[in-house]
Coordinates of C-alpha atoms in Angstrom, one line a residue:
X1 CA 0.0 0.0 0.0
X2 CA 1.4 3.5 -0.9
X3 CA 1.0 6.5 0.7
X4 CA 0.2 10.1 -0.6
X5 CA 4.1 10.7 -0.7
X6 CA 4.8 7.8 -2.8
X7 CA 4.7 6.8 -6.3
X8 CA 5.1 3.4 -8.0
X9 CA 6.0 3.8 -11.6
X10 CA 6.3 0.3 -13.7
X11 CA 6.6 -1.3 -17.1
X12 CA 9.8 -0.4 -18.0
X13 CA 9.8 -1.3 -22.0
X14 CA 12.9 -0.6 -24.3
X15 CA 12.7 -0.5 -28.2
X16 CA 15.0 -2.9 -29.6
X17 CA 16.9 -0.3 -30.8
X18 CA 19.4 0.0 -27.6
X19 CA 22.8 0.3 -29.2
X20 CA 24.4 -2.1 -26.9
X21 CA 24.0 -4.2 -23.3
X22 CA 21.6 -2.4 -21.3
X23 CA 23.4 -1.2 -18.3
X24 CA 21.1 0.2 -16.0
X25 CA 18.3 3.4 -15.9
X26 CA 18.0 6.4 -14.9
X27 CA 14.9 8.8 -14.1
X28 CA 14.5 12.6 -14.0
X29 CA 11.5 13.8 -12.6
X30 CA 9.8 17.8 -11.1
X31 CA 6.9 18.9 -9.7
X32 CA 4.6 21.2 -12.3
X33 CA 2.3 23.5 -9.7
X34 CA 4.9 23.6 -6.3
X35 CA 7.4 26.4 -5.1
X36 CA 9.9 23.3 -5.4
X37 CA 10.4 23.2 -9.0
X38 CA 14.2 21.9 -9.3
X39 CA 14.5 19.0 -11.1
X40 CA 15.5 15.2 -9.1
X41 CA 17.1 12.2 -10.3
X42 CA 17.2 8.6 -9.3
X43 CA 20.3 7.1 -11.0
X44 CA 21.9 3.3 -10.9
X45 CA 18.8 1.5 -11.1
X46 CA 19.9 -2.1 -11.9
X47 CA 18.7 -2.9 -15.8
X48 CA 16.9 -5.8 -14.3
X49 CA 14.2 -3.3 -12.8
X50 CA 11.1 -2.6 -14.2
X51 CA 9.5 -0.6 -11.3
X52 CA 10.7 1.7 -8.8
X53 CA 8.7 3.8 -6.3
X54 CA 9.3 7.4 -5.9
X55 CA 9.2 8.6 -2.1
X56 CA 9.0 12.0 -0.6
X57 CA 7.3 13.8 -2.4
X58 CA 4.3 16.3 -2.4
X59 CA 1.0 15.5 -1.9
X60 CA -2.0 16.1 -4.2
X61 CA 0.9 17.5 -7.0
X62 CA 1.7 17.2 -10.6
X63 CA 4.9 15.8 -11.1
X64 CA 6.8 15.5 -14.9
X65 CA 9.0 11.8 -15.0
X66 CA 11.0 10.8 -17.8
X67 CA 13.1 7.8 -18.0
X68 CA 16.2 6.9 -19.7
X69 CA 18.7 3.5 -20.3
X70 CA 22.4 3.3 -20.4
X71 CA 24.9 1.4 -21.5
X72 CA 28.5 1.1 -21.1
X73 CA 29.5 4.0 -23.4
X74 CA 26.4 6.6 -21.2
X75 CA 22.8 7.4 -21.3
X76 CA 20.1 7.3 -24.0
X77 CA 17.9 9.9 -25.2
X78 CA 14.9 10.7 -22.5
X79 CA 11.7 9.1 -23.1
X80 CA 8.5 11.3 -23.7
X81 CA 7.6 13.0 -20.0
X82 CA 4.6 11.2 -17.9
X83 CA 2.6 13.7 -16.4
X84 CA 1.1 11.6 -13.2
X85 CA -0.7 13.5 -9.8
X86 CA 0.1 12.3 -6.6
X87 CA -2.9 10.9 -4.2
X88 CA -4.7 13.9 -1.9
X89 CA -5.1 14.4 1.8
X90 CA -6.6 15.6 4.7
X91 CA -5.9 19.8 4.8
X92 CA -2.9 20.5 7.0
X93 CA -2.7 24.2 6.9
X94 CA -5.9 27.0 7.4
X95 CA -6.0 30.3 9.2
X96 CA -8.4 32.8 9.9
X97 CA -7.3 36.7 10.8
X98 CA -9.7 38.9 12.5
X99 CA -10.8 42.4 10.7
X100 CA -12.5 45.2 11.4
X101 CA -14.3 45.7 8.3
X102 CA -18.5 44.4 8.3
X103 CA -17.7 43.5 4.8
X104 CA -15.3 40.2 3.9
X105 CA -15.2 38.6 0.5
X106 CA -11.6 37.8 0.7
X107 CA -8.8 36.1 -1.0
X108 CA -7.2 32.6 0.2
X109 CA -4.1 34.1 1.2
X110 CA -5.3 36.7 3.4
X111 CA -8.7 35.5 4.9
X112 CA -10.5 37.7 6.9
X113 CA -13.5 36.8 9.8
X114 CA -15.8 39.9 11.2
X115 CA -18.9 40.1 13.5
X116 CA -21.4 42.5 13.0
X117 CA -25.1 43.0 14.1
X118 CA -25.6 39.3 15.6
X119 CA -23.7 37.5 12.6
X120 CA -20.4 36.2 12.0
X121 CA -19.2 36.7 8.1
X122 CA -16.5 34.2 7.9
X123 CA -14.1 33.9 4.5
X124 CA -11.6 31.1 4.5
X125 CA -8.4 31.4 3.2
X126 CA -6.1 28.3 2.3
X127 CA -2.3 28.0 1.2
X128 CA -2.3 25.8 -2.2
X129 CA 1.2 24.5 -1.3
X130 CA -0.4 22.9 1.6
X131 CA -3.8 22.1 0.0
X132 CA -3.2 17.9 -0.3
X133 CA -6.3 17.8 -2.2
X134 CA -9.3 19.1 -4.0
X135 CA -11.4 20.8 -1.2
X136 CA -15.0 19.3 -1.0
X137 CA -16.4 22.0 1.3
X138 CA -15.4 24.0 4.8
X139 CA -17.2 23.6 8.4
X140 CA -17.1 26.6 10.4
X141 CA -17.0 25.6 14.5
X142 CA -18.1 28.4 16.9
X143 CA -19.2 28.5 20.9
X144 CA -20.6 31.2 23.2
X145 CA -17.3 32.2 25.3
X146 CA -17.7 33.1 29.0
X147 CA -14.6 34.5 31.4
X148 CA -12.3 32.5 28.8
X149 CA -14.5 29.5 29.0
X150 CA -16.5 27.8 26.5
X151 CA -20.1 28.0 27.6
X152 CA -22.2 24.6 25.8
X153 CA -21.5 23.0 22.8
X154 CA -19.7 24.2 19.7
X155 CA -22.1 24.7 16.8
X156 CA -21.0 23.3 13.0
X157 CA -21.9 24.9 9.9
X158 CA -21.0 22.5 7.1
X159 CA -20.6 24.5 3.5
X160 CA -20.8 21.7 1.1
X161 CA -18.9 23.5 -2.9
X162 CA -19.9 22.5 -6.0
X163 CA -18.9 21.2 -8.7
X164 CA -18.3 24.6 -10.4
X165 CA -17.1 25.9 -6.7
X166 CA -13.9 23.5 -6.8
X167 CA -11.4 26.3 -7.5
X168 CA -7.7 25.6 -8.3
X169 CA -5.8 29.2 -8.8
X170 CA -5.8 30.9 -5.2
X171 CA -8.8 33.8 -6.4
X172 CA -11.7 31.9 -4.8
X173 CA -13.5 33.4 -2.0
X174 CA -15.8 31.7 0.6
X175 CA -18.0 33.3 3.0
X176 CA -20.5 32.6 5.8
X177 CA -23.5 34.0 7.5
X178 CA -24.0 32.8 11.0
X179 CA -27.3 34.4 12.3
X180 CA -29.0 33.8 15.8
X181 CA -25.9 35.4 17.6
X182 CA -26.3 37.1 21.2
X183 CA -24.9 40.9 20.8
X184 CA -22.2 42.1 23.0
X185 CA -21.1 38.2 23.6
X186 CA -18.1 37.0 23.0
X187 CA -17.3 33.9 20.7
X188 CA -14.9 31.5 19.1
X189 CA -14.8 30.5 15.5
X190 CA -12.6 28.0 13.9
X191 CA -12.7 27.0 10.3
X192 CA -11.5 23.4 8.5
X193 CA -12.0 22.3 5.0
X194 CA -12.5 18.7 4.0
X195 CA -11.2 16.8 1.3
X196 CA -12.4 13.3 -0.1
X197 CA -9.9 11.7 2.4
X198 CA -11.7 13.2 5.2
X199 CA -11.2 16.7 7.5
X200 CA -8.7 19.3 8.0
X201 CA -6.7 20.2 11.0
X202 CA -9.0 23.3 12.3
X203 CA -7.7 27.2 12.2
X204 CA -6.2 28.9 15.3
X205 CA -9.5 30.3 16.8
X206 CA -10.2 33.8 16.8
X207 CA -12.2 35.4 19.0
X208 CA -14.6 37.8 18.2
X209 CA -17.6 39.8 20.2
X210 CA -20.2 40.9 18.5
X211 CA -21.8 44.6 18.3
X212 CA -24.6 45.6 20.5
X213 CA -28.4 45.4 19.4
X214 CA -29.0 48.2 17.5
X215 CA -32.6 49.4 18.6
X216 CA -36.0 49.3 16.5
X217 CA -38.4 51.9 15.7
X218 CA -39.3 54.7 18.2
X219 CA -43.0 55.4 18.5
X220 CA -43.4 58.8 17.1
X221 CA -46.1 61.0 16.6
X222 CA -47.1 64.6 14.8
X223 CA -49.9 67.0 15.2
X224 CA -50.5 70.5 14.5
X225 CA -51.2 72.6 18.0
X226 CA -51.3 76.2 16.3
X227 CA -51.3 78.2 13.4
X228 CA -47.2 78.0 12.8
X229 CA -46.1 75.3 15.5
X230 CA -46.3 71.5 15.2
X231 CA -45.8 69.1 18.0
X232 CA -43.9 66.6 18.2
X233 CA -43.8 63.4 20.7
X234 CA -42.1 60.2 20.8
X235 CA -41.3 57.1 22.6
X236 CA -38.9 54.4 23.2
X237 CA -38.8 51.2 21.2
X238 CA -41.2 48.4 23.5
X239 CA -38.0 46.2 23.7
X240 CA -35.0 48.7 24.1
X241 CA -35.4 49.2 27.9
X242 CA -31.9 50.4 29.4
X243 CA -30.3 50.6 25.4
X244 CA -31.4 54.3 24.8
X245 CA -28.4 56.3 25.1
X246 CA -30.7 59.3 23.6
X247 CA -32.5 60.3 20.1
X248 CA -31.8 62.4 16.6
X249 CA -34.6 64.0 15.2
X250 CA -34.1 65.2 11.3
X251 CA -37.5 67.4 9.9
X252 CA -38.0 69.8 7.4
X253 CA -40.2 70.8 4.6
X254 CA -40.4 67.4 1.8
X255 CA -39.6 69.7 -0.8
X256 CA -36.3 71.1 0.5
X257 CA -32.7 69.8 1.1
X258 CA -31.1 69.0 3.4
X259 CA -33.6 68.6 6.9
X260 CA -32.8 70.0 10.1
X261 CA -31.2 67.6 12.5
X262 CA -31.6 67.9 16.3
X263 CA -30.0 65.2 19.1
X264 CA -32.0 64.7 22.1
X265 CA -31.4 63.1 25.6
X266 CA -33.1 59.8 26.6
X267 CA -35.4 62.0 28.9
X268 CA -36.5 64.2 26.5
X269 CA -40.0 62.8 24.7
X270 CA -41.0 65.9 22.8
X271 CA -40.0 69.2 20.7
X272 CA -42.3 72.3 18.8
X273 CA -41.6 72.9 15.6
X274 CA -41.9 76.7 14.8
X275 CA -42.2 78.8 11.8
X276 CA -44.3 76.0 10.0
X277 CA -45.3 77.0 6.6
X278 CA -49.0 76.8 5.2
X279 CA -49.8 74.3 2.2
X280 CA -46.0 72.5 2.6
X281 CA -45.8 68.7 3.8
X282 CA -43.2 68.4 6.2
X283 CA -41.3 65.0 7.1
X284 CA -40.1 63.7 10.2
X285 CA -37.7 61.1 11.1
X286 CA -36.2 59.7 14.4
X287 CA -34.1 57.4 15.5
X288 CA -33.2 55.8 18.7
X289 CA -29.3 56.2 20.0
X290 CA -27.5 53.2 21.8
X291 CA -24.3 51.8 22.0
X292 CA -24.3 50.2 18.9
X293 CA -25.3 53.6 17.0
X294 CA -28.3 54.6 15.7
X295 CA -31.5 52.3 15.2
X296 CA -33.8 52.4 12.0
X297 CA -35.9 55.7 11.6
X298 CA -39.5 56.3 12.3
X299 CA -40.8 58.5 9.8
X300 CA -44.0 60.8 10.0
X301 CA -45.4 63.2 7.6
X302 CA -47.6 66.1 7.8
X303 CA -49.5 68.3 5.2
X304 CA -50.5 71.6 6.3
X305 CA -53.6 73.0 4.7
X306 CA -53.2 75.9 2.1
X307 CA -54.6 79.4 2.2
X308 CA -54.3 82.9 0.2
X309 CA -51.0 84.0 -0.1
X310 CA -49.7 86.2 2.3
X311 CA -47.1 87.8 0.8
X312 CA -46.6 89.4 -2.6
X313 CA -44.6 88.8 -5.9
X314 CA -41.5 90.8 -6.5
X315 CA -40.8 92.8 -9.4
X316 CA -37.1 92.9 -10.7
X317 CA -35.7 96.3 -11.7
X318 CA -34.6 95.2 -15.1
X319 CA -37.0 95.7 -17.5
X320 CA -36.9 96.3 -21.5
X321 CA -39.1 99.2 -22.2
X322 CA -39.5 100.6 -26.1
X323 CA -42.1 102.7 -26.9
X324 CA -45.0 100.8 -27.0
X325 CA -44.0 98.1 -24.7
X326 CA -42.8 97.0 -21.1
X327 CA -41.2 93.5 -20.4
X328 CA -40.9 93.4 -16.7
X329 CA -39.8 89.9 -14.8
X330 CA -40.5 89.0 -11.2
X331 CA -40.3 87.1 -8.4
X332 CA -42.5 84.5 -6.5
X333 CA -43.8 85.3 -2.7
X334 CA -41.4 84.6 -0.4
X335 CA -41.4 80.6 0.7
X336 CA -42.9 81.4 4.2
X337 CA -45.5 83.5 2.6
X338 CA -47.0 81.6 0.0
X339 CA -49.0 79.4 2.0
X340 CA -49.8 76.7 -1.1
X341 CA -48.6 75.9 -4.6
X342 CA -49.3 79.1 -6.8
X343 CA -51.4 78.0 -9.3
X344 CA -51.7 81.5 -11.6
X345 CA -50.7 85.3 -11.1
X346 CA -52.7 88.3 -11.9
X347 CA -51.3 91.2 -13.8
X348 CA -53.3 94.7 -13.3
X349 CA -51.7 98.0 -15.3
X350 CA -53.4 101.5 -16.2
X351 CA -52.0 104.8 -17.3
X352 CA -50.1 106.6 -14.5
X353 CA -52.7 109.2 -13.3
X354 CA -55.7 107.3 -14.4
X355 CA -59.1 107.1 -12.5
X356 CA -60.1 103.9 -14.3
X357 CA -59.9 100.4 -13.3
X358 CA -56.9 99.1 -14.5
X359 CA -56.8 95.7 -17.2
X360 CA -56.0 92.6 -15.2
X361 CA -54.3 89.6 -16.9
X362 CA -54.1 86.6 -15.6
X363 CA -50.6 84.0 -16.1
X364 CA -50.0 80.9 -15.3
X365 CA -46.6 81.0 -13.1
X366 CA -43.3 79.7 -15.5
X367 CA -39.7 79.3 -14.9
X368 CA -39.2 82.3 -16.7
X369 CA -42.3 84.6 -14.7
X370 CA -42.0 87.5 -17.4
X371 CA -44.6 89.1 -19.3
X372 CA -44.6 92.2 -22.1
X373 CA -47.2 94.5 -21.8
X374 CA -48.0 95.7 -25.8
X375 CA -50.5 97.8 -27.3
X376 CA -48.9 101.0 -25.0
X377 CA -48.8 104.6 -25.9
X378 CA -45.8 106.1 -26.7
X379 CA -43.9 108.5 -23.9
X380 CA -46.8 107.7 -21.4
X381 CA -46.0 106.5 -18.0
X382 CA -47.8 102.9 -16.6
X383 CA -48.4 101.8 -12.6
X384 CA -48.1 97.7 -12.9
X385 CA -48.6 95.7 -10.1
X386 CA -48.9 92.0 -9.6
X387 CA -50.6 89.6 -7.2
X388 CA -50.2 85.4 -6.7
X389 CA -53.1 82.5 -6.1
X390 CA -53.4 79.3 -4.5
X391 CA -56.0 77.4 -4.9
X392 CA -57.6 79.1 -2.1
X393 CA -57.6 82.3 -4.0
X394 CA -55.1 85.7 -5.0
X395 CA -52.9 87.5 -2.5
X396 CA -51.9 90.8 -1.9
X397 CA -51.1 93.2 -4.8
X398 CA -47.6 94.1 -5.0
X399 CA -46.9 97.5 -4.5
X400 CA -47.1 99.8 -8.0
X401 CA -44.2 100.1 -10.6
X402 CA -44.0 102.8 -12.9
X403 CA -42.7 102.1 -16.0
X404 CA -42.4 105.3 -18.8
X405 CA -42.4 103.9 -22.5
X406 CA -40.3 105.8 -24.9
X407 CA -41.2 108.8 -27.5
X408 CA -41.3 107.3 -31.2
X409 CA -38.1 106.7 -32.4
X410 CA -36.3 107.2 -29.4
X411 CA -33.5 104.6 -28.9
X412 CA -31.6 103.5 -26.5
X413 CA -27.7 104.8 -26.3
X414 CA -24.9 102.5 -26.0
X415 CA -21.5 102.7 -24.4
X416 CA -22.0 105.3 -21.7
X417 CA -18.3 106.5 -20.1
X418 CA -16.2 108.8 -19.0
X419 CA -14.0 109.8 -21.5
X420 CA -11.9 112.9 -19.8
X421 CA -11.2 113.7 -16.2
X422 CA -10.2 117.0 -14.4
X423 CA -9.9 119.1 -11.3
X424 CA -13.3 120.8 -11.7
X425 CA -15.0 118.8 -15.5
X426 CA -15.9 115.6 -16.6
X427 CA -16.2 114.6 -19.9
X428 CA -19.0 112.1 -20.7
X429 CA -19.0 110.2 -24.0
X430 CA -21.8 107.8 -25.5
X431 CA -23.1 105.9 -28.9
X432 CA -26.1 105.8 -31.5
X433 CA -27.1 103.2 -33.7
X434 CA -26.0 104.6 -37.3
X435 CA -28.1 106.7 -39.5
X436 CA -29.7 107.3 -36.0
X437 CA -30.8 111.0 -36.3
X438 CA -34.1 112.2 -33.4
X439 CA -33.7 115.2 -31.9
X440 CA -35.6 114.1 -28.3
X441 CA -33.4 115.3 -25.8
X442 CA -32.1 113.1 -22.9
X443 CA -31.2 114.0 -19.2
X444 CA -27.8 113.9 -17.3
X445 CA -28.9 113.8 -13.3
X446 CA -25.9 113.6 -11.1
X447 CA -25.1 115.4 -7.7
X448 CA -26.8 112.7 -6.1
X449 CA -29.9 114.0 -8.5
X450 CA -29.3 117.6 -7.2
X451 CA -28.6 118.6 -11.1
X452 CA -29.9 117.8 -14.1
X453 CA -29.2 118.7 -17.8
X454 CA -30.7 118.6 -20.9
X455 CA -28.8 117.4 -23.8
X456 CA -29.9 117.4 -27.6
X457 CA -30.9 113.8 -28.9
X458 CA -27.9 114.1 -31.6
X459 CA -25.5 114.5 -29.1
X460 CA -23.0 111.9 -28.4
X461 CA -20.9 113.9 -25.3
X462 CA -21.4 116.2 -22.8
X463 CA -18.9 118.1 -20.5
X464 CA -20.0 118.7 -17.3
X465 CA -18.2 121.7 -15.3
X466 CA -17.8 123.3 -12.3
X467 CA -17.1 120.1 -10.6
X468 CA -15.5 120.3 -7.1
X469 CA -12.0 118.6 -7.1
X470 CA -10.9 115.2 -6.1
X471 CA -14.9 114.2 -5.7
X472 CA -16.9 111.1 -6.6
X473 CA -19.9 111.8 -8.6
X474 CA -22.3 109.3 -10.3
X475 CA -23.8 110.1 -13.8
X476 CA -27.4 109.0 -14.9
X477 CA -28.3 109.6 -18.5
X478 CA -32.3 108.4 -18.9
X479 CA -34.7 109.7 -21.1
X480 CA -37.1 112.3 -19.8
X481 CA -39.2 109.3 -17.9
X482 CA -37.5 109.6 -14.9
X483 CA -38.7 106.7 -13.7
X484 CA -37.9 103.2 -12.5
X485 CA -38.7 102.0 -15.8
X486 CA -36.9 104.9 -17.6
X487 CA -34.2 104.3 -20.1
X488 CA -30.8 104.6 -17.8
X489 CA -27.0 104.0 -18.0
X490 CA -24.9 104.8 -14.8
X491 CA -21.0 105.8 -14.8
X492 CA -19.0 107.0 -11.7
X493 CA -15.8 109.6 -11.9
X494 CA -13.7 110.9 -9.5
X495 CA -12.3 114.5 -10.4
X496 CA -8.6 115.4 -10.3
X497 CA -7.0 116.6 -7.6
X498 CA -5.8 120.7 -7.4
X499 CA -2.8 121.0 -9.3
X500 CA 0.3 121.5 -6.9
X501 CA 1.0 124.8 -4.8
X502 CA 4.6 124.8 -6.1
X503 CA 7.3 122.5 -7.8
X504 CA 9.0 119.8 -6.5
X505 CA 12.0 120.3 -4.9
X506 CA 15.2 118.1 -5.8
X507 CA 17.8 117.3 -2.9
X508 CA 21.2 118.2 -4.6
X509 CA 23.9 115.1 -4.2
X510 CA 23.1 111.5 -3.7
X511 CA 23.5 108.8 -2.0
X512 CA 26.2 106.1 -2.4
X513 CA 23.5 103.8 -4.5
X514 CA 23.1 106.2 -7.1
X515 CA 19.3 107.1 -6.3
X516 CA 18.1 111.4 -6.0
X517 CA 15.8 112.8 -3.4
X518 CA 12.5 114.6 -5.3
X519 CA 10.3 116.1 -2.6
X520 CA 6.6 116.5 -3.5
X521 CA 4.0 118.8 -2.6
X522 CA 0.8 117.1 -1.0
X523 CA -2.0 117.1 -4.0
X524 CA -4.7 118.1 -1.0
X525 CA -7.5 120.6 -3.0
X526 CA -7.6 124.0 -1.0
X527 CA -11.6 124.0 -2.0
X528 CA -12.2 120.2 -1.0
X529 CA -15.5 119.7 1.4
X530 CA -14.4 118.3 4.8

């Protein structure tokens, strides 16, 4: 009977062409899939032998053999190789190493074993070298550990591989659940794989404690007490007695990112939510806080009931005026204000002045919220006002805008600058489209609007004098509608300073770098405000 090291080889034939007496045989043989890959040799076997067993070598492994005869004069050519495996065994080497990580899935060379949330995940690694035999499957031994002790009987999971399981290259990764666990307890796990001679030696053992129970659903509950202000109460999980460490409360309106969060103490059971917004739905979510972390969330939501709007839509400055239309933009009512999805918006304009009702138009709300008014009268001034609905109804009316349309004709210049600067002037500079020629004069207001000029509608500069020195001013040139919705262009100068009282002096010589002495008069304006 042989063992797994051994290997009887037999049937030793020679062609008759041998060239001489046979003298004896010699064999050559390696091992294919080992770290010991040097070549062996048995030499001197008598040339009355026709078998000869092989010893010492590896188990479950591929080894090449060739034979070859000699006679007096030396050896013969090598016959063609025998590839041949040697017989498996029982696994001799397996090792488990403890990780941190709630996540395994690993290589045979490394292994890893973890415990989280009442279960074990267990991967088994395995050193090929010392395999001895395809592996049939793995059986994973674990017991409850007390003070050092086992407490009761070790428990077996058997994980039986298939056919399409029976890896050979050292990529394969195993892995095991092991549910029912106590938390916070302490265990041992060992891990042996079986061949088809029978089982392993088991790994070292590792032990491992598990996390704590990580707590259920609080019992949580909303309802409106007032106008603005929800309340909120909770309560602990049925079976989390002595596990609440405290509680994190995240809330906010469905429809906005990201929600509040608040922590609470195990003894608080309740919080008021203020500032709570008509016609929104507002989520809720809670947790329960223990020494394993935070439990799964109770969620809660809440839809407050719409009304009017409180507020009002905002209208933007910018505008685009010509002179028989305004294209104004605006804003919705502020979020706390709007009290409900706004379904439409209401438009109402009239002549500035006017005793008459003014022409509503309603608009359903848009990205965009714009809207031209057309069909205007040249150079006439408009109040526009605008007002949002829910389906509960309109709001407010946004407080008037005036908006002057332009005389016919009457463009809009381009390019407004400063184009010259002095102590006491400033020269202003601006463009017309070409073959642009309307004589409708524009304004220049500056002085914080103390002065205003006329200028001819041909005109493409202007100087403005008797400018005090080293001052800011701000120029408006607008159209005679000097109104919000007015054609305007702002520039800002900022005259010279008085010229100096006397010359700068030079300080005769230098020094030993080269570099002259100019002193300067201070530039200070003898006329400047203080």
């Amino acid at each position: 009977m042989f063992t797994q090291e051994q290997l009887p080889l037999s049937s030793v034939e020679l062609t008759p062409n041998q060239n001489g007496v046979l003298d004896g045989y010699s064999i050559r043989y390696r091992a294919l899939d080992s770290e010991d890959t040097e070549p062996r040799e048995v030499n001197d076997i008598a040339p009355t032998t026709n078998q000869i067993l092989l010893e010492s070598l590896e188990k479950w492994t591929e080894y090449r053999i060739t034979i070859a005869a000699h006679t007096k004069v030396g050896p013969g050519p090598e016959s063609s190789p025998v590839i041949i495996r040697t017989d498996e065994d029982v696994l001799l080497d397996l090792s488990i190493i403890q990780s941190d990580s709630a996540n395994c899935g690993v290589g045979q060379e490394t292994g890893e074993l973890s415990l989280c949330d009442g279960q074990a995940y267990s991967a088994i690694p395995l050193n090929r070298t010392r395999q001895h035999g395809q592996i049939r499957g793995y059986q994973v031994h674990y017991v409850c550990m007390e003070n050092g002790e086992a407490k009761g009987l070790p428990q077996i999971k058997d994980v039986m591989l298939a056919d399409a399981q029976w890896e050979t290259d050292d990529t394969a990764e195993y892995e095991m659940i092991i549910a029912g666990l106590q938390p916070e307890t302490a265990y041992s796990i060992t891990v042996a794989a079986y061949t088809m001679k029978g089982d392993g030696a088991r790994s070292k053992p590792k032990l491992v404690v598990t996390k704590g129970a990580v707590p259920g659903k609080p019992i949580l509950s909303v309802h409106q007490t007032q106008e603005n202000t929800l309340l909120v109460k909770w309560e602990p999980p049925l079976d989390a007695e002595g596990q609440v460490l405290g509680y994190r409360l995240q809330f906010g309106r469905k429809d906005i990112d990201p929600l509040a969060t608040l922590e609470f103490t195990a003894q608080e059971d309740k919080y008021t939510a203020a500032s709570i917004h008509k016609g929104a739905t507002y989520v809720f979510k809670l947790a329960v806080k223990s020494r394993a972390g935070f439990g799964e969330e109770a969620m809660q939501e809440l839809t407050i009931p719409e009304d009017v709007p409180k507020g009002y839509p905002q209208i933007l400055e910018a505008s685009n005026v010509t002179s028989r239309s305004v294209q104004f933009n605006w804003l919705p009512p502020v979020l706390a204000e709007r009290n409900g999805v706004i379904v439409k918006y209401t438009v109402a304009y009239r002549e500035a002045g006017s005793s008459g009702n003014p022409q509503e138009k309603e608009l359903p709300p848009s990205p965009e919220n714009s809207y031209v008014l057309n069909g205007l009268k040249p150079n006439t001034a408009y109040d526009v006002k605008i007002r949002a609905h829910t389906s509960k109804g309109p709001g407010p009316y946004s407080p008037t805008v005036q908006y002057r349309t332009f005389l016919l004709d009457q463009v809009l210049p381009k390019n407004f600058k400063v184009k010259m600067v002095t102590k006491t002037s400033v020269l202003l500079g601006w463009e017309f489209p070409e073959n642009y020629n309307s004589p409708i004069p524009y304004r220049i207001q500056y002085d914080n609007g103390g002065k205003d000029i006329e200028v001819d509608g041909r005109a493409t500069k202007k100087l403005i004098t008797n400018l005090k020195p080293q001052t800011h001013y701000r120029f408006i040139l607008t159209n005679r509608g000097n109104t919000m919705g007015g054609l305007q262009q702002n520039v800002d100068a900022r005259t010279a300073a008085s010229l100096l009282s006397k010359k700068p002096e030079v300080t005769f010589g230098h020094d030993i770098d080269g570099n002259v002495m100019v002193n300067l008069v201070d530039a200070k304006s003898s006329d400047a405000a203080v």
